[in-house]
Amino acid sequence: MEIAAHAREIADVSGAGDTVVSIAALCLALNLSPPLIASHSNLGGGLVCQHVGVVPIDREELLFEAKKELG
């Protein structure tokens, strides 16, 4: 299975890995499917890369982007 990347303007990659791991852990706790776990984790990691420094994920932005992705 392939999961498409999301085009982003990258400002800083600090915290991206932590974001990916934390979203993956939450998705696992919710018993989501592996493709959804990968997709949501990748999405969140990309979103935080648009900001300089280590920033918290914006819940509303993540939800909006995830809904767009799911159609």
mmCIF file of N, CA, C and O in Angstrom:
data_model
loop_
_atom_site.group_PDB
_atom_site.id
_atom_site.type_symbol
_atom_site.label_atom_id
_atom_site.label_comp_id
_atom_site.label_asym_id
_atom_site.label_seq_id
_atom_site.Cartn_x
_atom_site.Cartn_y
_atom_site.Cartn_z
ATOM 1 N N MET A 1 0.828 -1.174 0.000
ATOM 2 C CA MET A 1 0.000 0.000 0.000
ATOM 3 C C MET A 1 0.877 1.243 0.000
ATOM 4 O O MET A 1 1.867 1.307 0.714
ATOM 5 N N GLU A 2 0.508 2.211 -0.801
ATOM 6 C CA GLU A 2 1.227 3.480 -0.840
ATOM 7 C C GLU A 2 0.363 4.569 -0.245
ATOM 8 O O GLU A 2 -0.853 4.599 -0.458
ATOM 9 N N ILE A 3 1.002 5.437 0.516
ATOM 10 C CA ILE A 3 0.314 6.587 1.089
ATOM 11 C C ILE A 3 0.974 7.823 0.499
ATOM 12 O O ILE A 3 2.187 8.018 0.642
ATOM 13 N N ALA A 4 0.179 8.640 -0.154
ATOM 14 C CA ALA A 4 0.719 9.826 -0.822
ATOM 15 C C ALA A 4 1.251 10.834 0.194
ATOM 16 O O ALA A 4 0.709 10.986 1.286
ATOM 17 N N ALA A 5 2.309 11.506 -0.192
ATOM 18 C CA ALA A 5 2.870 12.576 0.629
ATOM 19 C C ALA A 5 2.049 13.844 0.425
ATOM 20 O O ALA A 5 1.328 13.986 -0.558
ATOM 21 N N HIS A 6 2.159 14.740 1.367
ATOM 22 C CA HIS A 6 1.461 16.020 1.289
ATOM 23 C C HIS A 6 2.483 17.115 1.033
ATOM 24 O O HIS A 6 3.463 17.227 1.770
ATOM 25 N N ALA A 7 2.268 17.910 -0.008
ATOM 26 C CA ALA A 7 3.179 19.011 -0.314
ATOM 27 C C ALA A 7 3.072 20.057 0.791
ATOM 28 O O ALA A 7 1.973 20.479 1.150
ATOM 29 N N ARG A 8 4.195 20.453 1.341
ATOM 30 C CA ARG A 8 4.252 21.430 2.429
ATOM 31 C C ARG A 8 5.432 22.363 2.205
ATOM 32 O O ARG A 8 6.423 21.983 1.598
ATOM 33 N N GLU A 9 5.314 23.566 2.731
ATOM 34 C CA GLU A 9 6.464 24.470 2.783
ATOM 35 C C GLU A 9 7.111 24.241 4.137
ATOM 36 O O GLU A 9 6.557 24.617 5.167
ATOM 37 N N ILE A 10 8.268 23.609 4.112
ATOM 38 C CA ILE A 10 8.943 23.212 5.343
ATOM 39 C C ILE A 10 9.750 24.380 5.896
ATOM 40 O O ILE A 10 10.584 24.957 5.205
ATOM 41 N N ALA A 11 9.498 24.706 7.170
ATOM 42 C CA ALA A 11 10.234 25.764 7.846
ATOM 43 C C ALA A 11 11.268 25.176 8.806
ATOM 44 O O ALA A 11 12.359 25.704 8.956
ATOM 45 N N ASP A 12 10.923 24.070 9.453
ATOM 46 C CA ASP A 12 11.787 23.475 10.477
ATOM 47 C C ASP A 12 11.271 22.065 10.764
ATOM 48 O O ASP A 12 10.066 21.868 10.890
ATOM 49 N N VAL A 13 12.163 21.113 10.885
ATOM 50 C CA VAL A 13 11.735 19.737 11.140
ATOM 51 C C VAL A 13 11.794 19.364 12.619
ATOM 52 O O VAL A 13 11.492 18.230 12.985
ATOM 53 N N SER A 14 12.140 20.321 13.475
ATOM 54 C CA SER A 14 12.223 20.044 14.913
ATOM 55 C C SER A 14 10.870 19.578 15.440
ATOM 56 O O SER A 14 9.852 20.222 15.209
ATOM 57 N N GLY A 15 10.865 18.466 16.121
ATOM 58 C CA GLY A 15 9.642 17.952 16.727
ATOM 59 C C GLY A 15 8.786 17.084 15.831
ATOM 60 O O GLY A 15 7.788 16.521 16.290
ATOM 61 N N ALA A 16 9.153 16.965 14.568
ATOM 62 C CA ALA A 16 8.323 16.182 13.643
ATOM 63 C C ALA A 16 8.257 14.708 14.056
ATOM 64 O O ALA A 16 7.185 14.101 14.052
ATOM 65 N N GLY A 17 9.380 14.144 14.420
ATOM 66 C CA GLY A 17 9.404 12.739 14.827
ATOM 67 C C GLY A 17 8.587 12.487 16.080
ATOM 68 O O GLY A 17 7.865 11.491 16.175
ATOM 69 N N ASP A 18 8.699 13.388 17.054
ATOM 70 C CA ASP A 18 7.904 13.261 18.279
ATOM 71 C C ASP A 18 6.414 13.321 17.958
ATOM 72 O O ASP A 18 5.615 12.594 18.546
ATOM 73 N N THR A 19 6.049 14.196 17.021
ATOM 74 C CA THR A 19 4.645 14.317 16.631
ATOM 75 C C THR A 19 4.160 13.036 15.974
ATOM 76 O O THR A 19 3.068 12.543 16.273
ATOM 77 N N VAL A 20 4.974 12.485 15.083
ATOM 78 C CA VAL A 20 4.605 11.242 14.396
ATOM 79 C C VAL A 20 4.391 10.114 15.406
ATOM 80 O O VAL A 20 3.380 9.407 15.358
ATOM 81 N N VAL A 21 5.314 9.974 16.338
ATOM 82 C CA VAL A 21 5.220 8.894 17.324
ATOM 83 C C VAL A 21 4.012 9.090 18.233
ATOM 84 O O VAL A 21 3.283 8.130 18.538
ATOM 85 N N SER A 22 3.761 10.322 18.657
ATOM 86 C CA SER A 22 2.631 10.547 19.564
ATOM 87 C C SER A 22 1.289 10.310 18.872
ATOM 88 O O SER A 22 0.368 9.730 19.466
ATOM 89 N N ILE A 23 1.164 10.740 17.626
ATOM 90 C CA ILE A 23 -0.086 10.498 16.899
ATOM 91 C C ILE A 23 -0.255 9.004 16.641
ATOM 92 O O ILE A 23 -1.356 8.468 16.776
ATOM 93 N N ALA A 24 0.820 8.319 16.292
ATOM 94 C CA ALA A 24 0.742 6.873 16.067
ATOM 95 C C ALA A 24 0.298 6.157 17.346
ATOM 96 O O ALA A 24 -0.533 5.248 17.296
ATOM 97 N N ALA A 25 0.824 6.575 18.488
ATOM 98 C CA ALA A 25 0.450 5.948 19.752
ATOM 99 C C ALA A 25 -1.037 6.165 20.055
ATOM 100 O O ALA A 25 -1.734 5.237 20.492
ATOM 101 N N LEU A 26 -1.510 7.369 19.824
ATOM 102 C CA LEU A 26 -2.936 7.644 20.046
ATOM 103 C C LEU A 26 -3.807 6.825 19.109
ATOM 104 O O LEU A 26 -4.842 6.286 19.513
ATOM 105 N N CYS A 27 -3.384 6.732 17.847
ATOM 106 C CA CYS A 27 -4.153 5.941 16.874
ATOM 107 C C CYS A 27 -4.169 4.461 17.253
ATOM 108 O O CYS A 27 -5.196 3.793 17.101
ATOM 109 N N LEU A 28 -3.038 3.962 17.745
ATOM 110 C CA LEU A 28 -2.987 2.570 18.201
ATOM 111 C C LEU A 28 -3.939 2.353 19.372
ATOM 112 O O LEU A 28 -4.640 1.340 19.442
ATOM 113 N N ALA A 29 -3.970 3.309 20.291
ATOM 114 C CA ALA A 29 -4.859 3.199 21.445
ATOM 115 C C ALA A 29 -6.328 3.185 21.021
ATOM 116 O O ALA A 29 -7.166 2.602 21.701
ATOM 117 N N LEU A 30 -6.605 3.816 19.894
ATOM 118 C CA LEU A 30 -7.970 3.841 19.362
ATOM 119 C C LEU A 30 -8.264 2.662 18.441
ATOM 120 O O LEU A 30 -9.341 2.579 17.855
ATOM 121 N N ASN A 31 -7.294 1.751 18.292
ATOM 122 C CA ASN A 31 -7.429 0.565 17.440
ATOM 123 C C ASN A 31 -7.719 0.908 15.981
ATOM 124 O O ASN A 31 -8.484 0.209 15.312
ATOM 125 N N LEU A 32 -7.112 1.989 15.489
ATOM 126 C CA LEU A 32 -7.277 2.342 14.080
ATOM 127 C C LEU A 32 -6.455 1.394 13.215
ATOM 128 O O LEU A 32 -5.516 0.750 13.687
ATOM 129 N N SER A 33 -6.789 1.340 11.950
ATOM 130 C CA SER A 33 -6.085 0.457 11.023
ATOM 131 C C SER A 33 -4.681 0.990 10.748
ATOM 132 O O SER A 33 -4.444 2.203 10.824
ATOM 133 N N PRO A 34 -3.748 0.102 10.420
ATOM 134 C CA PRO A 34 -2.387 0.553 10.094
ATOM 135 C C PRO A 34 -2.329 1.641 9.013
ATOM 136 O O PRO A 34 -1.562 2.597 9.159
ATOM 137 N N PRO A 35 -3.118 1.548 7.924
ATOM 138 C CA PRO A 35 -3.060 2.634 6.940
ATOM 139 C C PRO A 35 -3.501 3.988 7.520
ATOM 140 O O PRO A 35 -2.904 5.016 7.197
ATOM 141 N N LEU A 36 -4.512 3.993 8.370
ATOM 142 C CA LEU A 36 -4.945 5.252 8.993
ATOM 143 C C LEU A 36 -3.892 5.765 9.971
ATOM 144 O O LEU A 36 -3.648 6.965 10.047
ATOM 145 N N ILE A 37 -3.274 4.869 10.709
ATOM 146 C CA ILE A 37 -2.214 5.264 11.634
ATOM 147 C C ILE A 37 -1.084 5.935 10.865
ATOM 148 O O ILE A 37 -0.623 7.018 11.237
ATOM 149 N N ALA A 38 -0.642 5.311 9.793
ATOM 150 C CA ALA A 38 0.448 5.877 8.987
ATOM 151 C C ALA A 38 0.050 7.207 8.373
ATOM 152 O O ALA A 38 0.821 8.173 8.393
ATOM 153 N N SER A 39 -1.153 7.271 7.846
ATOM 154 C CA SER A 39 -1.622 8.482 7.191
ATOM 155 C C SER A 39 -1.734 9.648 8.163
ATOM 156 O O SER A 39 -1.234 10.751 7.905
ATOM 157 N N HIS A 40 -2.382 9.428 9.302
ATOM 158 C CA HIS A 40 -2.561 10.504 10.280
ATOM 159 C C HIS A 40 -1.224 10.930 10.886
ATOM 160 O O HIS A 40 -0.991 12.119 11.106
ATOM 161 N N SER A 41 -0.355 9.980 11.145
ATOM 162 C CA SER A 41 0.955 10.303 11.714
ATOM 163 C C SER A 41 1.784 11.137 10.741
ATOM 164 O O SER A 41 2.408 12.133 11.130
ATOM 165 N N ASN A 42 1.785 10.723 9.481
ATOM 166 C CA ASN A 42 2.515 11.457 8.454
ATOM 167 C C ASN A 42 1.945 12.864 8.296
ATOM 168 O O ASN A 42 2.687 13.843 8.174
ATOM 169 N N LEU A 43 0.655 12.978 8.323
ATOM 170 C CA LEU A 43 -0.017 14.265 8.197
ATOM 171 C C LEU A 43 0.394 15.203 9.334
ATOM 172 O O LEU A 43 0.775 16.355 9.112
ATOM 173 N N GLY A 44 0.344 14.717 10.557
ATOM 174 C CA GLY A 44 0.714 15.540 11.712
ATOM 175 C C GLY A 44 2.171 15.957 11.694
ATOM 176 O O GLY A 44 2.500 17.106 11.985
ATOM 177 N N GLY A 45 3.044 15.023 11.332
ATOM 178 C CA GLY A 45 4.469 15.362 11.247
ATOM 179 C C GLY A 45 4.727 16.457 10.230
ATOM 180 O O GLY A 45 5.539 17.350 10.455
ATOM 181 N N GLY A 46 4.022 16.398 9.114
ATOM 182 C CA GLY A 46 4.177 17.430 8.090
ATOM 183 C C GLY A 46 3.649 18.774 8.530
ATOM 184 O O GLY A 46 4.247 19.819 8.225
ATOM 185 N N LEU A 47 2.549 18.771 9.262
ATOM 186 C CA LEU A 47 1.955 20.031 9.706
ATOM 187 C C LEU A 47 2.877 20.803 10.648
ATOM 188 O O LEU A 47 3.004 22.022 10.535
ATOM 189 N N VAL A 48 3.539 20.111 11.576
ATOM 190 C CA VAL A 48 4.415 20.827 12.502
ATOM 191 C C VAL A 48 5.674 21.334 11.816
ATOM 192 O O VAL A 48 6.301 22.275 12.297
ATOM 193 N N CYS A 49 6.032 20.745 10.682
ATOM 194 C CA CYS A 49 7.214 21.198 9.938
ATOM 195 C C CYS A 49 6.993 22.545 9.255
ATOM 196 O O CYS A 49 7.940 23.157 8.779
ATOM 197 N N GLN A 50 5.775 22.996 9.209
ATOM 198 C CA GLN A 50 5.479 24.288 8.588
ATOM 199 C C GLN A 50 5.786 25.451 9.522
ATOM 200 O O GLN A 50 5.704 26.600 9.130
ATOM 201 N N HIS A 51 6.149 25.160 10.769
ATOM 202 C CA HIS A 51 6.410 26.188 11.776
ATOM 203 C C HIS A 51 7.857 26.111 12.236
ATOM 204 O O HIS A 51 8.460 25.037 12.222
ATOM 205 N N VAL A 52 8.407 27.230 12.673
ATOM 206 C CA VAL A 52 9.775 27.263 13.191
ATOM 207 C C VAL A 52 9.753 26.858 14.657
ATOM 208 O O VAL A 52 8.921 27.335 15.433
ATOM 209 N N GLY A 53 10.672 25.967 15.008
ATOM 210 C CA GLY A 53 10.791 25.517 16.387
ATOM 211 C C GLY A 53 9.872 24.346 16.681
ATOM 212 O O GLY A 53 9.146 23.863 15.825
ATOM 213 N N VAL A 54 9.937 23.912 17.923
ATOM 214 C CA VAL A 54 9.090 22.810 18.370
ATOM 215 C C VAL A 54 7.745 23.411 18.778
ATOM 216 O O VAL A 54 7.677 24.233 19.686
ATOM 217 N N VAL A 55 6.709 23.022 18.076
ATOM 218 C CA VAL A 55 5.374 23.581 18.326
ATOM 219 C C VAL A 55 4.376 22.450 18.548
ATOM 220 O O VAL A 55 4.553 21.350 18.027
ATOM 221 N N PRO A 56 3.332 22.720 19.326
ATOM 222 C CA PRO A 56 2.290 21.698 19.485
ATOM 223 C C PRO A 56 1.478 21.581 18.203
ATOM 224 O O PRO A 56 1.351 22.548 17.442
ATOM 225 N N ILE A 57 0.942 20.406 17.974
ATOM 226 C CA ILE A 57 0.087 20.204 16.809
ATOM 227 C C ILE A 57 -1.209 20.978 17.036
ATOM 228 O O ILE A 57 -1.739 21.006 18.142
ATOM 229 N N ASP A 58 -1.686 21.625 16.002
ATOM 230 C CA ASP A 58 -2.955 22.342 16.086
ATOM 231 C C ASP A 58 -4.074 21.347 15.810
ATOM 232 O O ASP A 58 -4.191 20.823 14.705
ATOM 233 N N ARG A 59 -4.862 21.062 16.818
ATOM 234 C CA ARG A 59 -5.902 20.028 16.723
ATOM 235 C C ARG A 59 -6.888 20.298 15.586
ATOM 236 O O ARG A 59 -7.244 19.394 14.839
ATOM 237 N N GLU A 60 -7.328 21.539 15.472
ATOM 238 C CA GLU A 60 -8.309 21.882 14.432
ATOM 239 C C GLU A 60 -7.717 21.726 13.035
ATOM 240 O O GLU A 60 -8.385 21.254 12.118
ATOM 241 N N GLU A 61 -6.465 22.117 12.881
ATOM 242 C CA GLU A 61 -5.802 21.978 11.586
ATOM 243 C C GLU A 61 -5.635 20.505 11.223
ATOM 244 O O GLU A 61 -5.888 20.106 10.089
ATOM 245 N N LEU A 62 -5.234 19.689 12.191
ATOM 246 C CA LEU A 62 -5.073 18.252 11.953
ATOM 247 C C LEU A 62 -6.412 17.620 11.583
ATOM 248 O O LEU A 62 -6.498 16.843 10.633
ATOM 249 N N LEU A 63 -7.457 17.965 12.307
ATOM 250 C CA LEU A 63 -8.785 17.425 12.025
ATOM 251 C C LEU A 63 -9.265 17.839 10.633
ATOM 252 O O LEU A 63 -9.774 17.021 9.871
ATOM 253 N N PHE A 64 -9.073 19.098 10.293
ATOM 254 C CA PHE A 64 -9.479 19.602 8.980
ATOM 255 C C PHE A 64 -8.752 18.856 7.859
ATOM 256 O O PHE A 64 -9.362 18.393 6.896
ATOM 257 N N GLU A 65 -7.430 18.721 8.001
ATOM 258 C CA GLU A 65 -6.629 18.039 6.990
ATOM 259 C C GLU A 65 -6.990 16.554 6.890
ATOM 260 O O GLU A 65 -7.036 15.988 5.810
ATOM 261 N N ALA A 66 -7.231 15.912 8.043
ATOM 262 C CA ALA A 66 -7.588 14.488 8.036
ATOM 263 C C ALA A 66 -8.935 14.263 7.346
ATOM 264 O O ALA A 66 -9.090 13.305 6.590
ATOM 265 N N LYS A 67 -9.880 15.155 7.608
ATOM 266 C CA LYS A 67 -11.195 15.031 6.945
ATOM 267 C C LYS A 67 -11.073 15.214 5.445
ATOM 268 O O LYS A 67 -11.734 14.520 4.675
ATOM 269 N N LYS A 68 -10.222 16.162 5.008
ATOM 270 C CA LYS A 68 -9.994 16.361 3.584
ATOM 271 C C LYS A 68 -9.407 15.098 2.960
ATOM 272 O O LYS A 68 -9.806 14.695 1.875
ATOM 273 N N GLU A 69 -8.487 14.495 3.664
ATOM 274 C CA GLU A 69 -7.810 13.298 3.150
ATOM 275 C C GLU A 69 -8.757 12.117 3.005
ATOM 276 O O GLU A 69 -8.666 11.339 2.073
ATOM 277 N N LEU A 70 -9.677 12.004 3.936
ATOM 278 C CA LEU A 70 -10.617 10.877 3.919
ATOM 279 C C LEU A 70 -11.739 11.077 2.904
ATOM 280 O O LEU A 70 -12.456 10.145 2.585
ATOM 281 N N GLY A 71 -11.862 12.301 2.423
ATOM 282 C CA GLY A 71 -12.861 12.572 1.395
ATOM 283 C C GLY A 71 -14.130 12.946 1.959
ATOM 284 O O GLY A 71 -15.170 12.895 2.065
#
